PDB file of C-alpha atoms in Angstrom:
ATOM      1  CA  UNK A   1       0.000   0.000   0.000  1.00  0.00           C
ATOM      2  CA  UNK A   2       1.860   3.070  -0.552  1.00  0.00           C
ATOM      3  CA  UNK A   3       1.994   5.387   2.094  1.00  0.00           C
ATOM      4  CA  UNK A   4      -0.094   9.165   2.321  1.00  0.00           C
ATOM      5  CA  UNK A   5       0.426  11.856   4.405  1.00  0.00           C
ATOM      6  CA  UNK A   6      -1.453  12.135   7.165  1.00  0.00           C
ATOM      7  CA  UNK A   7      -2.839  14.940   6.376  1.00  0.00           C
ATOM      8  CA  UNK A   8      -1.834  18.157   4.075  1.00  0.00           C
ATOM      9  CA  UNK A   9      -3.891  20.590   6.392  1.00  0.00           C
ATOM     10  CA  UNK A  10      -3.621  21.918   9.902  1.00  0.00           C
ATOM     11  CA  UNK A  11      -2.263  24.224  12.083  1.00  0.00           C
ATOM     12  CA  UNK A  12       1.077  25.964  11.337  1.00  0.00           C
ATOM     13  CA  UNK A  13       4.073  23.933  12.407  1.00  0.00           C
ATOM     14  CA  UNK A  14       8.111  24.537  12.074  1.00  0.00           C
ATOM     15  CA  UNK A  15      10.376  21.839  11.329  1.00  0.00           C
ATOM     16  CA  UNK A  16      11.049  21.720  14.990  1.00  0.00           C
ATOM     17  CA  UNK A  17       7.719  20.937  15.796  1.00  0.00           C
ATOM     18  CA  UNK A  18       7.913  18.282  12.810  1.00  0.00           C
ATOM     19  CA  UNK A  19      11.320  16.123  14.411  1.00  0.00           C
ATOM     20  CA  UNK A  20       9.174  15.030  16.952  1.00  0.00           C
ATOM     21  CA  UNK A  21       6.665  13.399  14.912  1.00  0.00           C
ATOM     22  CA  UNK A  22       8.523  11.907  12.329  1.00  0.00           C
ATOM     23  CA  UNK A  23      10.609   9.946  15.193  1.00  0.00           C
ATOM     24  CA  UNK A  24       7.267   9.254  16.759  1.00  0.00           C
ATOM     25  CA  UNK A  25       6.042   7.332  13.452  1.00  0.00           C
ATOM     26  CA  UNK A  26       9.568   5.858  13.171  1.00  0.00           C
ATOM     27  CA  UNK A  27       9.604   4.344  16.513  1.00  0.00           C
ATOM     28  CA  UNK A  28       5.730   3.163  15.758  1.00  0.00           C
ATOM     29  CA  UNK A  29       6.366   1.541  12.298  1.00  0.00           C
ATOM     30  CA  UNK A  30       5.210   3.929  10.397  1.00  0.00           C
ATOM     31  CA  UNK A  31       8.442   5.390   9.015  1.00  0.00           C
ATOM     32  CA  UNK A  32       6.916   5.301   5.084  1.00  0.00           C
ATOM     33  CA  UNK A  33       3.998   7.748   6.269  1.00  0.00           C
ATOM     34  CA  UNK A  34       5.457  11.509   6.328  1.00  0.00           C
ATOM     35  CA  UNK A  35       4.530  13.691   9.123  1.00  0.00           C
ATOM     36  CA  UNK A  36       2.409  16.612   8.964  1.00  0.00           C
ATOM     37  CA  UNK A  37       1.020  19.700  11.290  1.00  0.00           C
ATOM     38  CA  UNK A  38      -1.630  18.021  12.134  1.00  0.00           C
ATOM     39  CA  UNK A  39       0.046  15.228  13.731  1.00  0.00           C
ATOM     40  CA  UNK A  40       2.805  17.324  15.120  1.00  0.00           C
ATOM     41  CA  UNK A  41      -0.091  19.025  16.974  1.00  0.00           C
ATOM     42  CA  UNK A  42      -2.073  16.072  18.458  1.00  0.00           C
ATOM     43  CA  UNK A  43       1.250  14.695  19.562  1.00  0.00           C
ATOM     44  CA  UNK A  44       2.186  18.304  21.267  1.00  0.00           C
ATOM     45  CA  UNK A  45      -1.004  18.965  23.050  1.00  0.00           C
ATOM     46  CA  UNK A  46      -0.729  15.281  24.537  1.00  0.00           C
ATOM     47  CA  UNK A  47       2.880  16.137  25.648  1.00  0.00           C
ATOM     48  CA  UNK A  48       1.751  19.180  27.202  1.00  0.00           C
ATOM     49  CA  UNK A  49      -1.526  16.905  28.625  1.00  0.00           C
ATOM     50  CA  UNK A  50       1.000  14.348  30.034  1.00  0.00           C
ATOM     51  CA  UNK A  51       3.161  17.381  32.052  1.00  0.00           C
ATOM     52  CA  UNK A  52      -0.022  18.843  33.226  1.00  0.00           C
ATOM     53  CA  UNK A  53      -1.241  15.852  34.727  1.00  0.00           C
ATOM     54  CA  UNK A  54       2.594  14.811  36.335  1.00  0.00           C
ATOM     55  CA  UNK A  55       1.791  18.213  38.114  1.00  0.00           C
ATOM     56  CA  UNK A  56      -1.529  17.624  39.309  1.00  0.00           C
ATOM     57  CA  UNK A  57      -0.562  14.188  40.815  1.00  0.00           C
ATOM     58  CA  UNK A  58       2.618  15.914  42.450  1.00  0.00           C
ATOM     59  CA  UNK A  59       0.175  18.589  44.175  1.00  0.00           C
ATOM     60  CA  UNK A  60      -1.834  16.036  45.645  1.00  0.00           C
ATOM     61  CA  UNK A  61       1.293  14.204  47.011  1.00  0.00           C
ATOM     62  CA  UNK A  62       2.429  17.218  48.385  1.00  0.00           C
ATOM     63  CA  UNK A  63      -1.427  18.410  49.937  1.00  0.00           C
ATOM     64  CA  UNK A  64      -1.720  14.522  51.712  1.00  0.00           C
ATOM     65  CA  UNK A  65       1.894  15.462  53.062  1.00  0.00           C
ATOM     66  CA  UNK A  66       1.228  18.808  54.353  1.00  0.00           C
ATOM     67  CA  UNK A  67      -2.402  17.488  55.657  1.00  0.00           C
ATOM     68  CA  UNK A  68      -0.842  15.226  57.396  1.00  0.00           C
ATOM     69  CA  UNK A  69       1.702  17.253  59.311  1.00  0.00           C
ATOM     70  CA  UNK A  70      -0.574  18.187  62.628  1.00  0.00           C
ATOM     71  CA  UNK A  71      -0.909  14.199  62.968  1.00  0.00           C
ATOM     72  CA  UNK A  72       2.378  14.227  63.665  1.00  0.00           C
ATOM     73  CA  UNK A  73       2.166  17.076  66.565  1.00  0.00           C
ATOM     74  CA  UNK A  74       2.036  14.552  69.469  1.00  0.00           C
ATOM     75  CA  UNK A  75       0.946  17.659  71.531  1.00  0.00           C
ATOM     76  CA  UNK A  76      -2.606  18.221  70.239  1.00  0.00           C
ATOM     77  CA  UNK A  77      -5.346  15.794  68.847  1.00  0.00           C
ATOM     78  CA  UNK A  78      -5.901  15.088  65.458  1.00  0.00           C
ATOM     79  CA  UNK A  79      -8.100  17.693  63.630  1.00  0.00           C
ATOM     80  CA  UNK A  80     -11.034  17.308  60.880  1.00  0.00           C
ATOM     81  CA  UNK A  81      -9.695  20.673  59.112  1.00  0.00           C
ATOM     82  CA  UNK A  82      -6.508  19.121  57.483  1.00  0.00           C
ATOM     83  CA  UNK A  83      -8.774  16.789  56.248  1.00  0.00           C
ATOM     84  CA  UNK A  84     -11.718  18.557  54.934  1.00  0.00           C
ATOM     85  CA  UNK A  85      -9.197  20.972  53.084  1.00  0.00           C
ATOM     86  CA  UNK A  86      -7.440  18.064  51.550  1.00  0.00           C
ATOM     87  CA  UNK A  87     -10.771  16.861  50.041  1.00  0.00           C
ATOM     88  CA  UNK A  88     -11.831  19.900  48.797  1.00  0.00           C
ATOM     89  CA  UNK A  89      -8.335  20.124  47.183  1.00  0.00           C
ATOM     90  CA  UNK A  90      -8.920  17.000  45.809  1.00  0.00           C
ATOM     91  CA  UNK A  91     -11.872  17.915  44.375  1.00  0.00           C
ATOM     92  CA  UNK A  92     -10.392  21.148  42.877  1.00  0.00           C
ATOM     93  CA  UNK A  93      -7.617  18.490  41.252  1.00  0.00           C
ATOM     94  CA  UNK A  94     -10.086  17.006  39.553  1.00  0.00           C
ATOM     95  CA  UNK A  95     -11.814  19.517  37.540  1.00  0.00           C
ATOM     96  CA  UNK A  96      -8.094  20.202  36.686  1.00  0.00           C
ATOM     97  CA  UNK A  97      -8.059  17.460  35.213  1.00  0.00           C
ATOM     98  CA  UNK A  98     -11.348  17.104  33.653  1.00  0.00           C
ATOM     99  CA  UNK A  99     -10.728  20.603  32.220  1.00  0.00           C
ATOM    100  CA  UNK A 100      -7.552  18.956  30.836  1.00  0.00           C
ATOM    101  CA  UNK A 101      -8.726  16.650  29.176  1.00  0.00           C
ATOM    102  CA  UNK A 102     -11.652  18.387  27.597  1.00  0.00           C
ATOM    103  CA  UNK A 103      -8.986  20.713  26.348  1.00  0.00           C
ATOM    104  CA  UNK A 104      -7.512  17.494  24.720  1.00  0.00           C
ATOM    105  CA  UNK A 105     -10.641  16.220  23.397  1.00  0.00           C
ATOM    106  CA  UNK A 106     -11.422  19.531  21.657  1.00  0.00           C
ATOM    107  CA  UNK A 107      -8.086  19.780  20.305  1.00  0.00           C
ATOM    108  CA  UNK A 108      -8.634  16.396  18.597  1.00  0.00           C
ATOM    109  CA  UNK A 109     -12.184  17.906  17.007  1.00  0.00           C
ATOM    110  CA  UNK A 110     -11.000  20.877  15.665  1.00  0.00           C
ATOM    111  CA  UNK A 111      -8.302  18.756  14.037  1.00  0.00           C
ATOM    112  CA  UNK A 112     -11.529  16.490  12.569  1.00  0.00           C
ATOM    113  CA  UNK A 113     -12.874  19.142  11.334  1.00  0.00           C
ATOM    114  CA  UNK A 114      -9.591  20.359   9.128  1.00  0.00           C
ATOM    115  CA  UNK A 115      -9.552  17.096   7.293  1.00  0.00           C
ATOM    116  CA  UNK A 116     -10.775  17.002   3.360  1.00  0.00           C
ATOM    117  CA  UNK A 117     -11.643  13.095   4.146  1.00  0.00           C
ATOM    118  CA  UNK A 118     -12.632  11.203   6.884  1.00  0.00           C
ATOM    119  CA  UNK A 119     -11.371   7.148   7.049  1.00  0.00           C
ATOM    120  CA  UNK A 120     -13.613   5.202   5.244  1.00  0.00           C
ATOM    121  CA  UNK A 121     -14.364   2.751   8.077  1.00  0.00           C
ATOM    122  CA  UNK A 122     -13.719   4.628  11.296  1.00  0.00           C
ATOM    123  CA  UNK A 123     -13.764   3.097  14.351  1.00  0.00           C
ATOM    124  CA  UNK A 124     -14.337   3.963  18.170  1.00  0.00           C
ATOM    125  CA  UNK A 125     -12.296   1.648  20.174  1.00  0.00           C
ATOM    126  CA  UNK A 126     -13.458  -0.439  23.245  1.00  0.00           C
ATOM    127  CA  UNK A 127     -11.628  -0.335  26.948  1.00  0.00           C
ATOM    128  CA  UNK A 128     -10.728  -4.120  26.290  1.00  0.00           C
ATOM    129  CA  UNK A 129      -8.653  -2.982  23.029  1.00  0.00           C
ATOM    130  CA  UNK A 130      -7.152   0.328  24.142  1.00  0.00           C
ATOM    131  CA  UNK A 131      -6.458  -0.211  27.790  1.00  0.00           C
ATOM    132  CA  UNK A 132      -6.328  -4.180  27.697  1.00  0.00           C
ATOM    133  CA  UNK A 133      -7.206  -6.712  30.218  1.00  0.00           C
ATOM    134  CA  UNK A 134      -3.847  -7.280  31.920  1.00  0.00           C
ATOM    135  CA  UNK A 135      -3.416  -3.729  32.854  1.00  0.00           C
ATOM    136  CA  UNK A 136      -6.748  -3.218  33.748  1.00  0.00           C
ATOM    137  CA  UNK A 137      -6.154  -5.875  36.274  1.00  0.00           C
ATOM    138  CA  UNK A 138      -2.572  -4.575  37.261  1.00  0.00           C
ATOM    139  CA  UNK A 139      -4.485  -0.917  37.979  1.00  0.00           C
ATOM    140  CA  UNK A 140      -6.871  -2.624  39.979  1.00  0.00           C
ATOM    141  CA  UNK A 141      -4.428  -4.874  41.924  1.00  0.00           C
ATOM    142  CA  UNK A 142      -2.460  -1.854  42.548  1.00  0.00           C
ATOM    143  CA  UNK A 143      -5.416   0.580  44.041  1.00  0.00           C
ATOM    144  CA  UNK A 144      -6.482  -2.678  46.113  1.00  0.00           C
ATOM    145  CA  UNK A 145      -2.964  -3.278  47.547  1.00  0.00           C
ATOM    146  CA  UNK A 146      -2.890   0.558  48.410  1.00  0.00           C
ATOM    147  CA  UNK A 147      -5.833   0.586  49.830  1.00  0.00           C
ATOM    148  CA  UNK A 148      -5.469  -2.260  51.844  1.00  0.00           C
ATOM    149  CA  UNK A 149      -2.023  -1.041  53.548  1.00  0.00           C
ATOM    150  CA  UNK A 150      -4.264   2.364  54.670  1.00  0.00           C
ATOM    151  CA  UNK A 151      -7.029   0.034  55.551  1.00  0.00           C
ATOM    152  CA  UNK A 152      -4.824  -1.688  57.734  1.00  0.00           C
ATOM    153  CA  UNK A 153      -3.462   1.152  59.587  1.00  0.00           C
ATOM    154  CA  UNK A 154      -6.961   2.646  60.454  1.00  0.00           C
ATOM    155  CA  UNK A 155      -6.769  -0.596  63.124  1.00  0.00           C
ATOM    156  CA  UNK A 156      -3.545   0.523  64.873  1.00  0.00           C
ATOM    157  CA  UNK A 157      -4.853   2.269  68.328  1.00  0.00           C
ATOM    158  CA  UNK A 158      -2.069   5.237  67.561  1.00  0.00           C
ATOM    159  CA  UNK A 159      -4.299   8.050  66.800  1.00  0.00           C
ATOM    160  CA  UNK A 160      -1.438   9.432  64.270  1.00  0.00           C
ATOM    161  CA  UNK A 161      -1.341   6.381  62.358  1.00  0.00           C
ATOM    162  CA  UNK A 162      -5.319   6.368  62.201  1.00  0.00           C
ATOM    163  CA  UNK A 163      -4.724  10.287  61.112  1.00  0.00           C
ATOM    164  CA  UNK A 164      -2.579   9.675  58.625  1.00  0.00           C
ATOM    165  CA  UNK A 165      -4.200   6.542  57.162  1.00  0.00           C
ATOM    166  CA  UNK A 166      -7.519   8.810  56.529  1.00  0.00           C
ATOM    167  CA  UNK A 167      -5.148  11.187  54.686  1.00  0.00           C
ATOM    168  CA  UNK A 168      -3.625   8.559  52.451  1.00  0.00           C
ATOM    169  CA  UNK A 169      -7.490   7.065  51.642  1.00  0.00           C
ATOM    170  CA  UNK A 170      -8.552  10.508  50.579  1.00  0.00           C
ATOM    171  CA  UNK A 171      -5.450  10.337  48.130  1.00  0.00           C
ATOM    172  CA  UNK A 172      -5.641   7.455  47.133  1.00  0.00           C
ATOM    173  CA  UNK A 173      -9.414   7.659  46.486  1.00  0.00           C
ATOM    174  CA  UNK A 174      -8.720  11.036  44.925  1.00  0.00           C
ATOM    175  CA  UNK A 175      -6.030   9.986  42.003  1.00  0.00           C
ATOM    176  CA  UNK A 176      -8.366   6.667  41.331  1.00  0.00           C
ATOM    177  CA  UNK A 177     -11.217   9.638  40.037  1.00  0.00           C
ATOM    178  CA  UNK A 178      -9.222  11.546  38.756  1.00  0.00           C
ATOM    179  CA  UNK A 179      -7.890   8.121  36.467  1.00  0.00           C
ATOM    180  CA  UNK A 180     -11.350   7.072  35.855  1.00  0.00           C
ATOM    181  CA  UNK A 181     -12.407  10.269  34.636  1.00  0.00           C
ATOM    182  CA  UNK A 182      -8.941  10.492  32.603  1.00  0.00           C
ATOM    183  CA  UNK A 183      -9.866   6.807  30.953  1.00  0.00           C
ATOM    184  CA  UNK A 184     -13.318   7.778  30.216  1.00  0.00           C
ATOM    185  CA  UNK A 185     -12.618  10.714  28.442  1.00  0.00           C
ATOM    186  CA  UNK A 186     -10.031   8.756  26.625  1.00  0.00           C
ATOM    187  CA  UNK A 187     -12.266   6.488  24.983  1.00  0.00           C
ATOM    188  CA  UNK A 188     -14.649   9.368  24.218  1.00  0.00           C
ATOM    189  CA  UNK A 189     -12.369  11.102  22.053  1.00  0.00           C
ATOM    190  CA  UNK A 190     -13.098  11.307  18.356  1.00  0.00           C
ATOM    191  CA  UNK A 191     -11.099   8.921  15.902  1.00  0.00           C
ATOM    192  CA  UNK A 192      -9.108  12.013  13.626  1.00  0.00           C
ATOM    193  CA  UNK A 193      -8.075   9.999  10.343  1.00  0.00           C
ATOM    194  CA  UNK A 194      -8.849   9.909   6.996  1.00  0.00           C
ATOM    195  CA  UNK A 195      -6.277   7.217   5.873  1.00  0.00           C
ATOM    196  CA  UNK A 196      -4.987   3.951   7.125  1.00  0.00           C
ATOM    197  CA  UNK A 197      -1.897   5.209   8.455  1.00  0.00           C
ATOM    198  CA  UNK A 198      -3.655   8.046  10.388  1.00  0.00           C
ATOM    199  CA  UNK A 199      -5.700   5.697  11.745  1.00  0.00           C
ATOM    200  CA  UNK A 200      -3.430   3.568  13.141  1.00  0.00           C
ATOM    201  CA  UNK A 201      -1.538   6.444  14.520  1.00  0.00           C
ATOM    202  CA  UNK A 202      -5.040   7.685  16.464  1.00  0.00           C
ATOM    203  CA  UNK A 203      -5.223   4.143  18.136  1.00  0.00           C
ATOM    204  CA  UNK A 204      -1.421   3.706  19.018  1.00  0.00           C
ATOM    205  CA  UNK A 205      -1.854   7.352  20.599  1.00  0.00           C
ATOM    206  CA  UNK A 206      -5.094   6.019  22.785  1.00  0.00           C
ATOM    207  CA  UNK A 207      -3.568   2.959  24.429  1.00  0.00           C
ATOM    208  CA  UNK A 208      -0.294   4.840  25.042  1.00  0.00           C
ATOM    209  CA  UNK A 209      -2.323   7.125  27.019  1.00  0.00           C
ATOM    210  CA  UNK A 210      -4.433   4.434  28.689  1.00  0.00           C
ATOM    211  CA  UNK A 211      -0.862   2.754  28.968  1.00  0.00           C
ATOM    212  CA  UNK A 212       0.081   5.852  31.107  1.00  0.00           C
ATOM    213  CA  UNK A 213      -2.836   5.946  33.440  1.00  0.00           C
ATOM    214  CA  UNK A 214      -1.446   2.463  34.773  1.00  0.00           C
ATOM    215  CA  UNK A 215       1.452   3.892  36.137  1.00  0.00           C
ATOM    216  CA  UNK A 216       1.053   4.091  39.630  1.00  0.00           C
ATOM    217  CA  UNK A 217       3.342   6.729  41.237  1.00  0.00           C
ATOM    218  CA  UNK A 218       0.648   7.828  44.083  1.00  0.00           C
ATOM    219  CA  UNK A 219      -0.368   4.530  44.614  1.00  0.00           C
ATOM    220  CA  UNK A 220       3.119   3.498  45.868  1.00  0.00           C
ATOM    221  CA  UNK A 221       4.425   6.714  46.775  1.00  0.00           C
ATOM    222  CA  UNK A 222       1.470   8.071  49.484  1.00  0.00           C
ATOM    223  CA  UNK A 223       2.057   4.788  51.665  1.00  0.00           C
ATOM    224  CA  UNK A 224       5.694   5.442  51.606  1.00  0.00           C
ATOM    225  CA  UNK A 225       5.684   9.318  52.505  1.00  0.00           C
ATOM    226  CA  UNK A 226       2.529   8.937  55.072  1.00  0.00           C
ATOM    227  CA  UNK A 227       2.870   5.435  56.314  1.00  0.00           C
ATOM    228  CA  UNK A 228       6.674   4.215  56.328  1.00  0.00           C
ATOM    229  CA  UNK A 229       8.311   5.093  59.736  1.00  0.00           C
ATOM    230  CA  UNK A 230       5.343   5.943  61.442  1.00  0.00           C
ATOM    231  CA  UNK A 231       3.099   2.989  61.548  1.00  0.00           C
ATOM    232  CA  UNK A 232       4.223  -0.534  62.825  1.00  0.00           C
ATOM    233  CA  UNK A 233       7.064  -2.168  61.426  1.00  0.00           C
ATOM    234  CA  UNK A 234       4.924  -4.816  59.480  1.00  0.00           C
ATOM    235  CA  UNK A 235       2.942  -2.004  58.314  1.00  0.00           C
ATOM    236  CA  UNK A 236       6.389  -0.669  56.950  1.00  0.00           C
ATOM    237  CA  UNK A 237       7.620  -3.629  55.827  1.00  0.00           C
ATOM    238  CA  UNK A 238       4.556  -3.975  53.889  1.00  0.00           C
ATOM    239  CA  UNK A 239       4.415  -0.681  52.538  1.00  0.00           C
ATOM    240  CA  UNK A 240       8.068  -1.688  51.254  1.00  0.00           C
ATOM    241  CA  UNK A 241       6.667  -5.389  49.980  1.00  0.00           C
ATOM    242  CA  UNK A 242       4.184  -3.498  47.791  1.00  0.00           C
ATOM    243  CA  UNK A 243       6.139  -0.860  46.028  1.00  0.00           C
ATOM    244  CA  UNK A 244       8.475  -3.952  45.239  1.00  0.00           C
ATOM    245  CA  UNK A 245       6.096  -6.111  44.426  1.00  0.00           C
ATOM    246  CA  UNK A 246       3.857  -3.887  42.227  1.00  0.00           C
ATOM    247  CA  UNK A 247       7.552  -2.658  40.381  1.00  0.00           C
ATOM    248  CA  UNK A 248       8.155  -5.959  39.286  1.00  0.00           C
ATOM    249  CA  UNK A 249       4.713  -6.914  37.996  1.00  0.00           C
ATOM    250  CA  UNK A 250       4.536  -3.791  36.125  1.00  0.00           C
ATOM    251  CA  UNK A 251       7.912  -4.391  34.811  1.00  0.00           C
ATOM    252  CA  UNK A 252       6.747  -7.545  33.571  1.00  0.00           C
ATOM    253  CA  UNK A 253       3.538  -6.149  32.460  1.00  0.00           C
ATOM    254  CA  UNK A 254       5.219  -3.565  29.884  1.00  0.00           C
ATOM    255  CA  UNK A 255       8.066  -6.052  28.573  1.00  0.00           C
ATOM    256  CA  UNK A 256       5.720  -9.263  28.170  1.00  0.00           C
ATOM    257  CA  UNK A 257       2.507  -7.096  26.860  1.00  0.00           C
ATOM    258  CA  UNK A 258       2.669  -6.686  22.853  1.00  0.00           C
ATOM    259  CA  UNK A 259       3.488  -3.183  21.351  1.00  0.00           C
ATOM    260  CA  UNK A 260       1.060  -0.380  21.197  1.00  0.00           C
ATOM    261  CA  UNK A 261       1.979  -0.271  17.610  1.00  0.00           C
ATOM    262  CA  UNK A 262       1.157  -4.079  17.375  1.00  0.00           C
ATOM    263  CA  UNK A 263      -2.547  -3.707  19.353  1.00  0.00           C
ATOM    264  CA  UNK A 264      -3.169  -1.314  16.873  1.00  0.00           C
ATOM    265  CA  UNK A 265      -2.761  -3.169  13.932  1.00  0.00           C
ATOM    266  CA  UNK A 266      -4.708  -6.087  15.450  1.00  0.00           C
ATOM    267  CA  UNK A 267      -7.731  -3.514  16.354  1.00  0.00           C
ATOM    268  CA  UNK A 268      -7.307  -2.418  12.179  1.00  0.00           C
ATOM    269  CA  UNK A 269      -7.789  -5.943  11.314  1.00  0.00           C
ATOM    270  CA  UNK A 270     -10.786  -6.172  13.112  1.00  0.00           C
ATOM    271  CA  UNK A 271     -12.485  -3.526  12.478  1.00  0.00           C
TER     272      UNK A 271
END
């Protein structure tokens, strides 16, 4: 089949801006397809997307931490304000991120609406094809073996534990939202091609996003900051256990699970 651009209209780019893409569809297979604005730009608002979100889970690692510095005031009882302002800060993250990815969505129409042809058999993938099975079970596992840990230190009689374990269940029930909004306005998005190659490149781009969402940096990092030290040491060994644990599985997970390149293709085939 011989290979079109992806499209010959779309925003302004420089050569800079084109690098990018062309090693994108390079390192995806799709070397013989030439890259374009329009790509360029999907690819550039997602980068952006991706840093925006690496903030937003950052500021709620840093809110549980600062929440939970008056649990560890000995001196004075645990209070319900640390708390309350850590859910409404949650909350707050949230539309962040909805916002976000709205912002990404209408990106993605606007570039639609530029093309002179749409693919002749579009298609709207399912969860089970973009995210997969395996790491919808590996995100699950994870939030469970979180959860768990916090679950277990609401039981210790220290009242600073018990303080802190409240703050790491708001997290972790805040950044499991915030991921479930994230995947559902993945799979929301509008398919942008008009070509086989542009298709394939819109699928490759949606499970390397849902890809990303199963990296769980809160998951294992609010046990450790809140938890480690301060609660029991088989509550801190455990903490440990999991981070180790869920590294290796997910380790495993990328090396053993097949390309996003090579899900692609097989979701082309079946269309």
């Amino acid at each position: 089949m011989a290979h079109e651009p992806l499209s010959d209209t779309g925003p302004s780019a420089r050569a800079t801006d084109l690098r990018p893409a062309d090693a994108w569809l390079a390192r995806h297979g799709l070397s013989g397809a030439r890259p374009t604005p329009l790509l360029a730009s999907r690819l550039a608002v997602r980068g952006r997307a991706r840093l925006a979100t690496a903030t937003i889970l950052a500021l709620l690692i840093v809110a549980s931490a600062l929440a939970a510095v008056p649990a560890f005031d000995g001196r004075e009882p645990p209070r319900p304000l640390p708390l309350l302002a850590l859910t409404a800060l949650v909350a707050g993250l949230l539309l962040a991120q909805s916002l976000l990815d709205w912002w990404v969505r209408r990106v993605d129409q606007r570039a639609g609406a530029t093309l002179s042809r749409r693919a002749a058999h579009p298609i709207q993938p399912s969860w089970r094809a973009v995210l997969g099975l395996p790491y919808a079970v590996f995100a699950v596992a994870t939030f469970a073996g979180a959860t768990a840990l916090a679950g277990s230190a609401l039981a210790v009689p220290d009242p600073t534990v018990r303080q802190l374990a409240v703050v790491t269940l708001i997290g972790l029930l805040g950044v499991t939202v915030i991921t479930a909004v994230q995947l559902r306005h993945l799979l929301r998005r509008p398919v942008v091609a008009e070509d086989e190659d542009s298709l394939t490149a819109d699928v490759i781009m949606r499970v390397e996003d849902a890809r990303d969402l199963t990296t769980p940096s809160v998951q294992w990092s609010l046990p450790m900051v809140l938890l480690f030290g301060t609660a029991p040491g088989w509550l801190s060994a455990a903490a440990v256990a999991n981070v180790i644990v869920g590294l290796v599985a997910y380790v495993a997970l990328r090396a053993r699970t097949p390309s996003s390149a090579t899900v692609a293709r097989r979701v082309m085939s079946v269309r």
